[in-house]
CSV table of C-alpha atoms in Angstrom, one decimal:
chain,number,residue,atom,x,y,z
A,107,UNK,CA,35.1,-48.9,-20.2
A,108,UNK,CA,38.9,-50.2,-19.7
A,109,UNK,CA,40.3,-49.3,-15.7
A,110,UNK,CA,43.0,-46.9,-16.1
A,111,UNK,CA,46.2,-48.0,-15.2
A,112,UNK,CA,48.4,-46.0,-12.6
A,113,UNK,CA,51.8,-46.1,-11.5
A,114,UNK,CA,52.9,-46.8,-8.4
A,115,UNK,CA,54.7,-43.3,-8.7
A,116,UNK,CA,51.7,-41.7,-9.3
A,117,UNK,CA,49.5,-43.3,-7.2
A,118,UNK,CA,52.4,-41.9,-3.9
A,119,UNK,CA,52.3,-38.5,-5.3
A,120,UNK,CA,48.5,-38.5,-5.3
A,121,UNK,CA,48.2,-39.8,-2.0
A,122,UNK,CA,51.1,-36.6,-0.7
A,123,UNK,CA,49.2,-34.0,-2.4
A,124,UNK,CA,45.7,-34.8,-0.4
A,125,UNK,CA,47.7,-35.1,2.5
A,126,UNK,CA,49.9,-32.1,2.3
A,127,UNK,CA,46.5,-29.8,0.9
A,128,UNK,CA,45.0,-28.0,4.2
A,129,UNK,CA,41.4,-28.3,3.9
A,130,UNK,CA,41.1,-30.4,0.7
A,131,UNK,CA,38.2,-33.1,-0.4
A,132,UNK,CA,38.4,-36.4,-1.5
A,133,UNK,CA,36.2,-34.6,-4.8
A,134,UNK,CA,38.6,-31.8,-5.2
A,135,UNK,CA,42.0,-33.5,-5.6
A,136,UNK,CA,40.6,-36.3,-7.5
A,137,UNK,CA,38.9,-33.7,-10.2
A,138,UNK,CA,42.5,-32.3,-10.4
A,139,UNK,CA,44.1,-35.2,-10.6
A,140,UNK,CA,41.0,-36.8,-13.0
A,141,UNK,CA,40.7,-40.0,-11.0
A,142,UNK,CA,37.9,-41.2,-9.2
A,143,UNK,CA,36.8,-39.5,-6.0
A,144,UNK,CA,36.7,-43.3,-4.4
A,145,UNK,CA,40.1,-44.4,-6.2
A,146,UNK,CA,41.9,-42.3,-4.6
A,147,UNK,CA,40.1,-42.7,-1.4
A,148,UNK,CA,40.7,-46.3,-1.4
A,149,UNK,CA,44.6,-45.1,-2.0
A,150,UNK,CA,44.6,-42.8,0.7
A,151,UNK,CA,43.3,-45.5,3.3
A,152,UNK,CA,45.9,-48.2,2.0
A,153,UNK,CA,48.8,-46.1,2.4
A,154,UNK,CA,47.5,-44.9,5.9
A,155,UNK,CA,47.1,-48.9,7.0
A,156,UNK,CA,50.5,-49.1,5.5
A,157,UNK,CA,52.4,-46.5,7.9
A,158,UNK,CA,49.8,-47.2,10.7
A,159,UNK,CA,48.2,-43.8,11.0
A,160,UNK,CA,44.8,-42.6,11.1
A,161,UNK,CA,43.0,-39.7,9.4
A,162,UNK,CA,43.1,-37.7,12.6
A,163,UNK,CA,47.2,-37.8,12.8
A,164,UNK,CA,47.1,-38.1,8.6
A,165,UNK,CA,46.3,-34.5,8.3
A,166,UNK,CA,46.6,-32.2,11.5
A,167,UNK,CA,47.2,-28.8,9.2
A,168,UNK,CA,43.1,-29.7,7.3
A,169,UNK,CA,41.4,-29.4,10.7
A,170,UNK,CA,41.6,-25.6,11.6
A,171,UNK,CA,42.6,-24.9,15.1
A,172,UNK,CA,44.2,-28.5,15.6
A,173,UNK,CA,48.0,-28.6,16.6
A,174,UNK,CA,50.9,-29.2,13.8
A,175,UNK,CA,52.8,-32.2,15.3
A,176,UNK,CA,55.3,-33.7,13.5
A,177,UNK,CA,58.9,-34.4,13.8
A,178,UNK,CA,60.6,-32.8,10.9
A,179,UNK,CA,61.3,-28.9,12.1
A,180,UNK,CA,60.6,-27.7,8.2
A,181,UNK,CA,58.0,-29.9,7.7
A,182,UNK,CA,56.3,-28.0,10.9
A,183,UNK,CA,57.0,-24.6,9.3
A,184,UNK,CA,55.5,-25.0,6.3
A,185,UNK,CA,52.4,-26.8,8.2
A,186,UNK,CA,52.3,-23.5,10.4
A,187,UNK,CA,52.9,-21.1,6.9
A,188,UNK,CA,49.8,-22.6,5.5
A,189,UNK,CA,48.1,-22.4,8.7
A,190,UNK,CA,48.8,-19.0,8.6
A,191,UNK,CA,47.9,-18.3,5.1
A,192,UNK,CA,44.6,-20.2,5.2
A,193,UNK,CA,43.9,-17.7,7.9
A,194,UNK,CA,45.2,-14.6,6.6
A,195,UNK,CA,42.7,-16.0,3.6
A,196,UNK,CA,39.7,-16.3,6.1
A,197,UNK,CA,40.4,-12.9,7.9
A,198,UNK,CA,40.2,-11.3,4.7
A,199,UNK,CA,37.1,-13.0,3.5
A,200,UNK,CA,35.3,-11.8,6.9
A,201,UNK,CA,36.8,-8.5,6.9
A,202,UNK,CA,35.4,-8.1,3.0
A,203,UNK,CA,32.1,-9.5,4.1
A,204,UNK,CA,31.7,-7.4,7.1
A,205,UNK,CA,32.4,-4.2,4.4
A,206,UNK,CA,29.2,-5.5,2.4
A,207,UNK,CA,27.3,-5.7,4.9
A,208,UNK,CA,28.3,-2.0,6.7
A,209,UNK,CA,27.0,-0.8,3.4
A,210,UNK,CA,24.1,-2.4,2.6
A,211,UNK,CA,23.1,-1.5,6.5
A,212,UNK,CA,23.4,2.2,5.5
A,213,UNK,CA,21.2,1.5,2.3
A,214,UNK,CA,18.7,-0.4,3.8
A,215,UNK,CA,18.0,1.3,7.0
A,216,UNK,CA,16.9,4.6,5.4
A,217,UNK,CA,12.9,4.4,5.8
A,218,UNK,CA,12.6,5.7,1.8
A,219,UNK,CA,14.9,2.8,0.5
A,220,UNK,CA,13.0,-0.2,2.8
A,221,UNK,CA,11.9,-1.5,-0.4
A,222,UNK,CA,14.9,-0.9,-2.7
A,223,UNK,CA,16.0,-4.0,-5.0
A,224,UNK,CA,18.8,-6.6,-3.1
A,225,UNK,CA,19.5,-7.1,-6.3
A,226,UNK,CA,19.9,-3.3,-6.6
A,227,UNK,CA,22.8,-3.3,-4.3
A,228,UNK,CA,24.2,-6.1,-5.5
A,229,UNK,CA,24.4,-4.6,-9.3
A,230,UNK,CA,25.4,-1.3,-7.2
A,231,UNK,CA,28.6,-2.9,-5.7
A,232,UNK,CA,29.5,-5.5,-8.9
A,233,UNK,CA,32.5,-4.2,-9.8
A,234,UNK,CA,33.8,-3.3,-6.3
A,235,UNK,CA,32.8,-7.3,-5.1
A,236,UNK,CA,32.5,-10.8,-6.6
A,237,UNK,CA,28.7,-10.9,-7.2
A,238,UNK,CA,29.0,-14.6,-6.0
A,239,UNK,CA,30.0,-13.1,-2.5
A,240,UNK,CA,27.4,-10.2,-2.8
A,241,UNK,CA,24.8,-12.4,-3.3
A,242,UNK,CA,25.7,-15.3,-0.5
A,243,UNK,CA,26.5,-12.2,2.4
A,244,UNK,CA,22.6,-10.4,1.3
A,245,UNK,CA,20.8,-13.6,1.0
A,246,UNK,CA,20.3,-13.3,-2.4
A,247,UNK,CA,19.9,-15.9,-5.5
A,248,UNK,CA,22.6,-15.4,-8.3
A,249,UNK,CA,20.8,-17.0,-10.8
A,250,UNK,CA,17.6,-14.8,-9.6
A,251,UNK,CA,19.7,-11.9,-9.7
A,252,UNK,CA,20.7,-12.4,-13.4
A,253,UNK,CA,17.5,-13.1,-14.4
A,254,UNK,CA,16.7,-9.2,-13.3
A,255,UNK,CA,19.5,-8.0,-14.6
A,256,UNK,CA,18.0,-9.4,-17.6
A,257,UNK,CA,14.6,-7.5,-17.5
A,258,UNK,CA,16.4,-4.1,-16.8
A,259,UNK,CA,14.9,-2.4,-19.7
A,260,UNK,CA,11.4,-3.6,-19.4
A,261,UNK,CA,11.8,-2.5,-15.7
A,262,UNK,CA,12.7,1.1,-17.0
A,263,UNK,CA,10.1,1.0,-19.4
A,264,UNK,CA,7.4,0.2,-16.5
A,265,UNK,CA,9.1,3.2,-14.2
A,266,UNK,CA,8.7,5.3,-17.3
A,267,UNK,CA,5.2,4.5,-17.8
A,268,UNK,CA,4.4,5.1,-13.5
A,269,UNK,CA,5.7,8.4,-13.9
A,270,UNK,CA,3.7,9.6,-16.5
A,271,UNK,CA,0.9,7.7,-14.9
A,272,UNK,CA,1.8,9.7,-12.0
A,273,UNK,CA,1.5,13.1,-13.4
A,274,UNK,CA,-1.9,12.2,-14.9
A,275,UNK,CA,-3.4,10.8,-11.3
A,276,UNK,CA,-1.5,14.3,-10.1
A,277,UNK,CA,-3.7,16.1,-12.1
A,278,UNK,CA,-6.7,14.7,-11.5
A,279,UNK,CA,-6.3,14.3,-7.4
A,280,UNK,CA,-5.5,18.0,-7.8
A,281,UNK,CA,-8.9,19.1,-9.5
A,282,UNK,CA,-10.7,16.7,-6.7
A,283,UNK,CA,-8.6,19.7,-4.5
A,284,UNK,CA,-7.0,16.3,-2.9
A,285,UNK,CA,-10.4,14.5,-1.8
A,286,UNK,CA,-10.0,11.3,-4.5
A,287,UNK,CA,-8.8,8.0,-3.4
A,288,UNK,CA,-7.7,5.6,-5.6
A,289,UNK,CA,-11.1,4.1,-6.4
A,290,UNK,CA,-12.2,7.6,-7.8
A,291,UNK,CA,-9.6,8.9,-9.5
A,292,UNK,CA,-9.4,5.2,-11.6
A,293,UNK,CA,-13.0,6.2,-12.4
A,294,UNK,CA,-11.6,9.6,-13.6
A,295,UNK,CA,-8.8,8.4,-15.8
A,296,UNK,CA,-10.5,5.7,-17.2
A,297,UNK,CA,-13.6,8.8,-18.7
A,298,UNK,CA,-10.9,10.2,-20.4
A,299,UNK,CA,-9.9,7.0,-22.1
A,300,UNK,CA,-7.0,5.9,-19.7
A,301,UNK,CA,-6.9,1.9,-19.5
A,302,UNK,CA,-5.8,1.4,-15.8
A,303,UNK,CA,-6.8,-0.7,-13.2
A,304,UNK,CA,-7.4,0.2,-9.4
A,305,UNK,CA,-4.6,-1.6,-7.9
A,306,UNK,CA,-1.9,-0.2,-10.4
A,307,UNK,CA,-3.6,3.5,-9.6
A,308,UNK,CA,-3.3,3.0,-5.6
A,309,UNK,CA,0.1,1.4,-6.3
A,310,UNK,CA,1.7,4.6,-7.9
A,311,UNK,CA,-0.1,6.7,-5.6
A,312,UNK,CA,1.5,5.4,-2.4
A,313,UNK,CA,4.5,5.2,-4.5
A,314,UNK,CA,4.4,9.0,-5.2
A,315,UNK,CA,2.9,9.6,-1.7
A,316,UNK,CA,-0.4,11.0,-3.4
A,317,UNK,CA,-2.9,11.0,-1.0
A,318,UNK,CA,-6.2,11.7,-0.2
A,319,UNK,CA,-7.2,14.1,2.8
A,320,UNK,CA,-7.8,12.9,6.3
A,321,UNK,CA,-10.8,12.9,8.4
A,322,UNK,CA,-11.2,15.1,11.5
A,323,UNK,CA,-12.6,14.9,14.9
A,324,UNK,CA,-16.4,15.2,15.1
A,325,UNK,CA,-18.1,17.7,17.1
A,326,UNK,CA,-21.8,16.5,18.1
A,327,UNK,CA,-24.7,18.4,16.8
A,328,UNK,CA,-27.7,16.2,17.4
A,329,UNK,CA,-29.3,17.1,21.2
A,330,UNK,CA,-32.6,15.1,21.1
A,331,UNK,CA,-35.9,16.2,22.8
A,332,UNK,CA,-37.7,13.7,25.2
A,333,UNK,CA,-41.0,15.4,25.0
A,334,UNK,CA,-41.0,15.0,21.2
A,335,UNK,CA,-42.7,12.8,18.9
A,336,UNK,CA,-41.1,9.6,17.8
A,337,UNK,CA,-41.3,7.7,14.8
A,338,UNK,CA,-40.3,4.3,13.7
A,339,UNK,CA,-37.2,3.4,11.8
A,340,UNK,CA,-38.7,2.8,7.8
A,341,UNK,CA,-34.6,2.5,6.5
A,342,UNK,CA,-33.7,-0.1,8.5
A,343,UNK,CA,-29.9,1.1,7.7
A,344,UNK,CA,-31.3,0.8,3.9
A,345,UNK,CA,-30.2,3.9,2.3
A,346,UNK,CA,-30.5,2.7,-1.1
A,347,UNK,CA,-33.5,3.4,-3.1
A,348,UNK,CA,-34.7,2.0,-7.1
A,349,UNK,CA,-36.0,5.4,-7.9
A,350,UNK,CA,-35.4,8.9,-7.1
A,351,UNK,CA,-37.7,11.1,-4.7
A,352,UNK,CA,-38.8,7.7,-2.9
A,353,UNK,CA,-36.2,8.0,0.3
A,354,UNK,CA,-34.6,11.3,1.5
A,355,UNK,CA,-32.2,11.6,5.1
A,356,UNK,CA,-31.1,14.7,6.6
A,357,UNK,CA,-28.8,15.8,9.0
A,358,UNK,CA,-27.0,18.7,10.8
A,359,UNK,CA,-23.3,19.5,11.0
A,360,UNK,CA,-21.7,22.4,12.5
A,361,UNK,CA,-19.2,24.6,10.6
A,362,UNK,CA,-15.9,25.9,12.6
A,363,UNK,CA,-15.3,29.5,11.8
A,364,UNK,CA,-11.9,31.6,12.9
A,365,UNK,CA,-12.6,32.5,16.7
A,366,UNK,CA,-14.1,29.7,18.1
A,367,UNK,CA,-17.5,30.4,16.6
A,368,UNK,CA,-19.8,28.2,14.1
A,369,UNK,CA,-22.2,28.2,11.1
A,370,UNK,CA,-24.5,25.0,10.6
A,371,UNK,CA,-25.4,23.3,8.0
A,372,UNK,CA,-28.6,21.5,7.2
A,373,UNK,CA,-28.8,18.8,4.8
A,374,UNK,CA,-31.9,16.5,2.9
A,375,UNK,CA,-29.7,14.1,-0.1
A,376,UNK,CA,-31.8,11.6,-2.0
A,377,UNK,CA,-31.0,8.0,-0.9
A,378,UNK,CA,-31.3,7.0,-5.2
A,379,UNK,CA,-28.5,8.7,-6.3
A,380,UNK,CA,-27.0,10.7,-3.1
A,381,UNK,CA,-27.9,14.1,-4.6
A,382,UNK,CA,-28.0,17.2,-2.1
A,383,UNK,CA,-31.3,18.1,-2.9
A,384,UNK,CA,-32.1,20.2,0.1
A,385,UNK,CA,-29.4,22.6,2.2
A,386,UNK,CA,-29.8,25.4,4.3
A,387,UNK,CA,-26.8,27.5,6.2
A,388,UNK,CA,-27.2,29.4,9.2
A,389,UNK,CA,-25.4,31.0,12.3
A,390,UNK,CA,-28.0,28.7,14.5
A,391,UNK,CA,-29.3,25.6,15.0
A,392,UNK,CA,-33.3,26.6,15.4
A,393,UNK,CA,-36.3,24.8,13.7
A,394,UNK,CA,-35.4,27.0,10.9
A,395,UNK,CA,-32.8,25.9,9.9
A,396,UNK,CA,-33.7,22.3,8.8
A,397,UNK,CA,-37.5,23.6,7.1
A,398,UNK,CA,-35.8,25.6,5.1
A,399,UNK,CA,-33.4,22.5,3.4
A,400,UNK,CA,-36.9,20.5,3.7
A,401,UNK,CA,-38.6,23.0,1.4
A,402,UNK,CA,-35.3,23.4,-0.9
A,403,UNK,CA,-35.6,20.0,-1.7
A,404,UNK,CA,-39.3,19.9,-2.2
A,405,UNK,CA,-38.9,22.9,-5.0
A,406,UNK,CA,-36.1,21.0,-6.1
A,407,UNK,CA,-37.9,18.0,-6.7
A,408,UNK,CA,-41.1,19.6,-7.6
A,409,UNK,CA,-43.2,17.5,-5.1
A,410,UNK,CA,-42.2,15.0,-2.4
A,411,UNK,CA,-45.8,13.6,-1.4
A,412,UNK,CA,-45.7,9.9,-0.3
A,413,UNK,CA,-42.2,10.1,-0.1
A,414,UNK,CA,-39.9,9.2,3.0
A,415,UNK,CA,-37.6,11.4,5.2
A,416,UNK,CA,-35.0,10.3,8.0
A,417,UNK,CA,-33.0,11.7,10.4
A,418,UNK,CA,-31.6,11.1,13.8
A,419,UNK,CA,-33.2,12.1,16.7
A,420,UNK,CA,-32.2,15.6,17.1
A,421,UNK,CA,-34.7,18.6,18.6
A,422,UNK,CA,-35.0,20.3,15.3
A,423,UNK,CA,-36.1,17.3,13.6
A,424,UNK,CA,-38.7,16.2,16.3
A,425,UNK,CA,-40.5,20.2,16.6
A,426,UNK,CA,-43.9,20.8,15.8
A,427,UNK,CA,-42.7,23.0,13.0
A,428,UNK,CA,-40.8,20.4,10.9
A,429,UNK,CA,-43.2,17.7,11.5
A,430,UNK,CA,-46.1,20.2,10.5
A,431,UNK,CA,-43.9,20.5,6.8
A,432,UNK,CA,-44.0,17.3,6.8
A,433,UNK,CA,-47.2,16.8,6.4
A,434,UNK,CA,-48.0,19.8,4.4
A,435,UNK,CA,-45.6,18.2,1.8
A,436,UNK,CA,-46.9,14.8,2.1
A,437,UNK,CA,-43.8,13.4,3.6
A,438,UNK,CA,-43.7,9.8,5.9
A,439,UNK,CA,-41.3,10.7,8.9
A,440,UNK,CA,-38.3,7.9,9.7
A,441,UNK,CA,-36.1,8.4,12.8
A,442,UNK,CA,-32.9,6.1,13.9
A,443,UNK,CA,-32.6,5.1,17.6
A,444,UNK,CA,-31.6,7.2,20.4
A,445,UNK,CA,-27.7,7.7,20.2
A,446,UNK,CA,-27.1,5.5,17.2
A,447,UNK,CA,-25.2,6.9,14.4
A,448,UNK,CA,-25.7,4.1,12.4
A,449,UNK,CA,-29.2,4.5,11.5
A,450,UNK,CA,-28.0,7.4,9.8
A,451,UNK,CA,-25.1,6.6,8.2
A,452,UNK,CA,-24.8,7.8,4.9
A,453,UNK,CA,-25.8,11.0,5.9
A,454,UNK,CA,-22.7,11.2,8.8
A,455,UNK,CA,-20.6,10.2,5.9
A,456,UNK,CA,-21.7,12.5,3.5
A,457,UNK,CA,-20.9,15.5,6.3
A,458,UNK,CA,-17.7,14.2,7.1
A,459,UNK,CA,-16.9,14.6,3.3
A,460,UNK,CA,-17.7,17.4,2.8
A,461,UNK,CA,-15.5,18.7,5.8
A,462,UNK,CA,-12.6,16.5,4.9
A,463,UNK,CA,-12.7,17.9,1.7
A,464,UNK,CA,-12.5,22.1,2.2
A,465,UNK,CA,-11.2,22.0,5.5
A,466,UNK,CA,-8.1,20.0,4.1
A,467,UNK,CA,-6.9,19.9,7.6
A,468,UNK,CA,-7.5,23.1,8.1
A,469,UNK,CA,-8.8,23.9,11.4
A,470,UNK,CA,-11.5,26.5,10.5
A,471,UNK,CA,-13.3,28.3,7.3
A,472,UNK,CA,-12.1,31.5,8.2
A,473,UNK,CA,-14.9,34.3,8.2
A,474,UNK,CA,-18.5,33.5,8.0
A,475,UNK,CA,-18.6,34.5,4.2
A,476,UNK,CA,-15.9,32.7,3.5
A,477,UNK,CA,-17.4,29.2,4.9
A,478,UNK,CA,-20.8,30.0,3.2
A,479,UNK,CA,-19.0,30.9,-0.3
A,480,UNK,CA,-16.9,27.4,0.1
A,481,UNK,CA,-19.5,24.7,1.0
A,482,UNK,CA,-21.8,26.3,-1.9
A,483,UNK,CA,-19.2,25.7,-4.5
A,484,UNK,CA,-18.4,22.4,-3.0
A,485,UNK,CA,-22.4,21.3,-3.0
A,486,UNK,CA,-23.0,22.5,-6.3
A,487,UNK,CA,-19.7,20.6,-7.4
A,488,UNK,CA,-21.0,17.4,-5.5
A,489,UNK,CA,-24.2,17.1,-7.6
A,490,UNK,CA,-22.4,17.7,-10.8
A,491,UNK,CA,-19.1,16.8,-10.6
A,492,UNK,CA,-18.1,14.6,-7.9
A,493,UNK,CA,-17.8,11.1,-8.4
A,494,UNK,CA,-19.4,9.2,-5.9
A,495,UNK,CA,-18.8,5.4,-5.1
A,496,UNK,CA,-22.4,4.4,-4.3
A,497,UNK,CA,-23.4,5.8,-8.1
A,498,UNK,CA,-20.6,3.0,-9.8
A,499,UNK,CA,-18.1,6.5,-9.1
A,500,UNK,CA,-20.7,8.7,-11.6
A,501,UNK,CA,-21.7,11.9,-10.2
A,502,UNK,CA,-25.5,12.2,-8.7
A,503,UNK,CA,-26.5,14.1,-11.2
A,504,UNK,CA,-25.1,11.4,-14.2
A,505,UNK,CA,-26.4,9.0,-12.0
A,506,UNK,CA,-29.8,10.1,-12.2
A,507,UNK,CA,-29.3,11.3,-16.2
A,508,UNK,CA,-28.4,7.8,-17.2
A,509,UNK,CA,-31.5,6.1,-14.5
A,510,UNK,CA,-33.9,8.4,-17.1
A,511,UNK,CA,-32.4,7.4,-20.3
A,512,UNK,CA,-32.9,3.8,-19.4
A,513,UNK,CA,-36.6,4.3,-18.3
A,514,UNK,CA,-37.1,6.3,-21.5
A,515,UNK,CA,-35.5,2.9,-23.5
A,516,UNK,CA,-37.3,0.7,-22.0
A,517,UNK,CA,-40.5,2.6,-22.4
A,518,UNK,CA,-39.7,3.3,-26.4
């Protein structure tokens, strides 16, 4: 391609107006003038060499803060007028700036909008501010935020679909009377033909704030007896078991009544399929009180013989009584260690469940009729009902319906 061929005329006014332009570029004045950025460099230099100046006297107005000098009284105004307007400009740049940023403080800081969209804001405040500026004062990508702007309806299509979502995971937390998790109530949804997974379930129930009740503090129940018998762990922390009536554990918890007093409760659950099979409820925490859950379960199941029972160390567990049912029923005893809950686990679980879930943060049952009319309902809704996590969330009672039906298959 042919050079271009410029006037001397023209090459003297290019070289005033990069001079005379406070803050321009070599790049700037050239694209206006559509030379080359190094043409008119190399003109800029020349006529510099030519007066004997250098780029630090050339220009004094470009460098902000630097002193006008020159000789000519209106050349100095208009230096100083620019000055001033290039500052004016900057004041107003901050001062617009500093508004953006006032407001987005007041949307951000709020604890229930710590997650709301930049992008949000920015789309909030479009028509108020340049969305360039928006975007460089928040930190934010323009092209990024376009590109969501884009996906606006499919974003209000998704927020349609979580609140509808919502209301169904409402519904079934509420028949749980608030004790599901996430885990459970996917389990729920997905029985009565709901495709969802577990992540998108816990996701739109911290977004909701659906949640699941709390634990409370534990009271101790288990006082153990030095003088009675002990008996090896069997369980070895293994509550799991491949068929039902092979493992059983029991425990104790108290009940807090209106008034400072207590009922206790006595439990034997299958380690198979976690099914209360034994309970007994009582104002006291005699020898009595765990036989009678021992022989529940026994006419629950039918028979126990050669099957294993575990529990903790406490007196009731260790008396002559108990261990004489024992082996009336045909039952192997199984004790944890001294003062280790973990040996019993799944049965310290199990309790705290089942407080957790009709206490609801209450402190108390109420009346003693009351607390025996509640945990009924609740263990009879346990067995049938209740989806548990160790079953693959089926109930105990499904759990042991479907174990049958395969043996059945396999035996056909």
């Amino acid at each position: 391609m042919a050079m271009k061929d410029y006037s001397d005329e023209f090459k003297a006014d290019a070289v005033a107006l990069y001079e005379s332009t406070p803050g321009a570029t070599y790049k700037s004045i050239a694209a206006d003038l559509g030379v080359n950025r190094a043409t008119l460099r190399e003109w800029v230099l020349r006529d510099r060499e030519r007066r004997g100046v250098t780029a630090a006297d050339a220009r004094p107005a470009g460098r902000p803060g630097a002193a006008v000098a020159s000789a000519d009284p209106d050349e100095r105004v208009r230096q100083l007028e620019a000055r001033v307007a290039e500052l004016e400009a900057s004041e107003r740049k901050l001062a617009t700036e500093r508004d953006i940023l006032r407001k987005a403080a007041k949307v951000f800081r709020r604890r229930d909008e710590l997650v709301r969209s930049r992008f949000q804001f920015v789309d909030d405040h479009r028509n108020t501010y340049e969305v360039k500026r928006l975007c460089r004062v928040l930190g934010a990508n323009r092209s990024s935020y376009y590109k969501w702007l884009a996906g606006a309806e499919a974003r209000a299509t998704r927020q349609r679909e979580d609140r509808i979502l919502a209301e169904e995971i409402r519904e079934v937390h509420g028949e749980s009377g608030g004790a599901y998790g996430s885990p459970r109530v996917t389990a729920e949804l997905r029985e009565k033909g709901r495709r969802v997974n577990e992540k998108r379930v816990a996701r739109i129930m911290r977004k909701f704030s659906i949640t699941s009740i709390r634990l409370r503090r534990r009271t101790r129940t288990t006082v153990p007896d030095p003088a009675a018998p002990q008996f090896p762990d069997l369980f070895g922390r293994d509550f799991t078991a491949t068929e039902p009536g092979r493992k059983y554990m029991g425990d104790i918890t108290y009940l807090p009544l209106a008034g400072g007093e207590f009922l206790y409760l006595a439990t034997v659950l299958d380690c198979f399929s976690r099914k209360v099979v034994g309970w007994s409820i009582a104002d006291h925490m005699r020898t009595d009180l765990v036989t009678d859950a021992l022989r529940m379960a026994a006419s629950t199941r039918g028979r126990m013989d050669g099957a294993v029972f575990h529990s903790d160390h406490g007196a009731q567990y260790g008396s002559r009584a108990f261990t004489a049912l024992c082996d009336e029923l045909g039952v192997t005893r199984s004790m944890g260690a001294v003062g280790t809950s973990a040996d019993n686990a799944a049965c310290e679980s199990f309790h705290a469940s089942l407080k957790r879930e009709t206490l609801q943060g209450a402190h108390d049952y109420g009346d003693a009729g009351t607390c025996r009319r509640t945990i009924f309902a609740w263990l009879t809704r346990y067995n049938t009902r209740r989806r548990h996590s160790a079953n693959g969330h089926l109930s105990p009672n499904a759990y042991e319906r479907r174990h049958h039906t395969a043996k059945l298959t396999l035996a056909a």
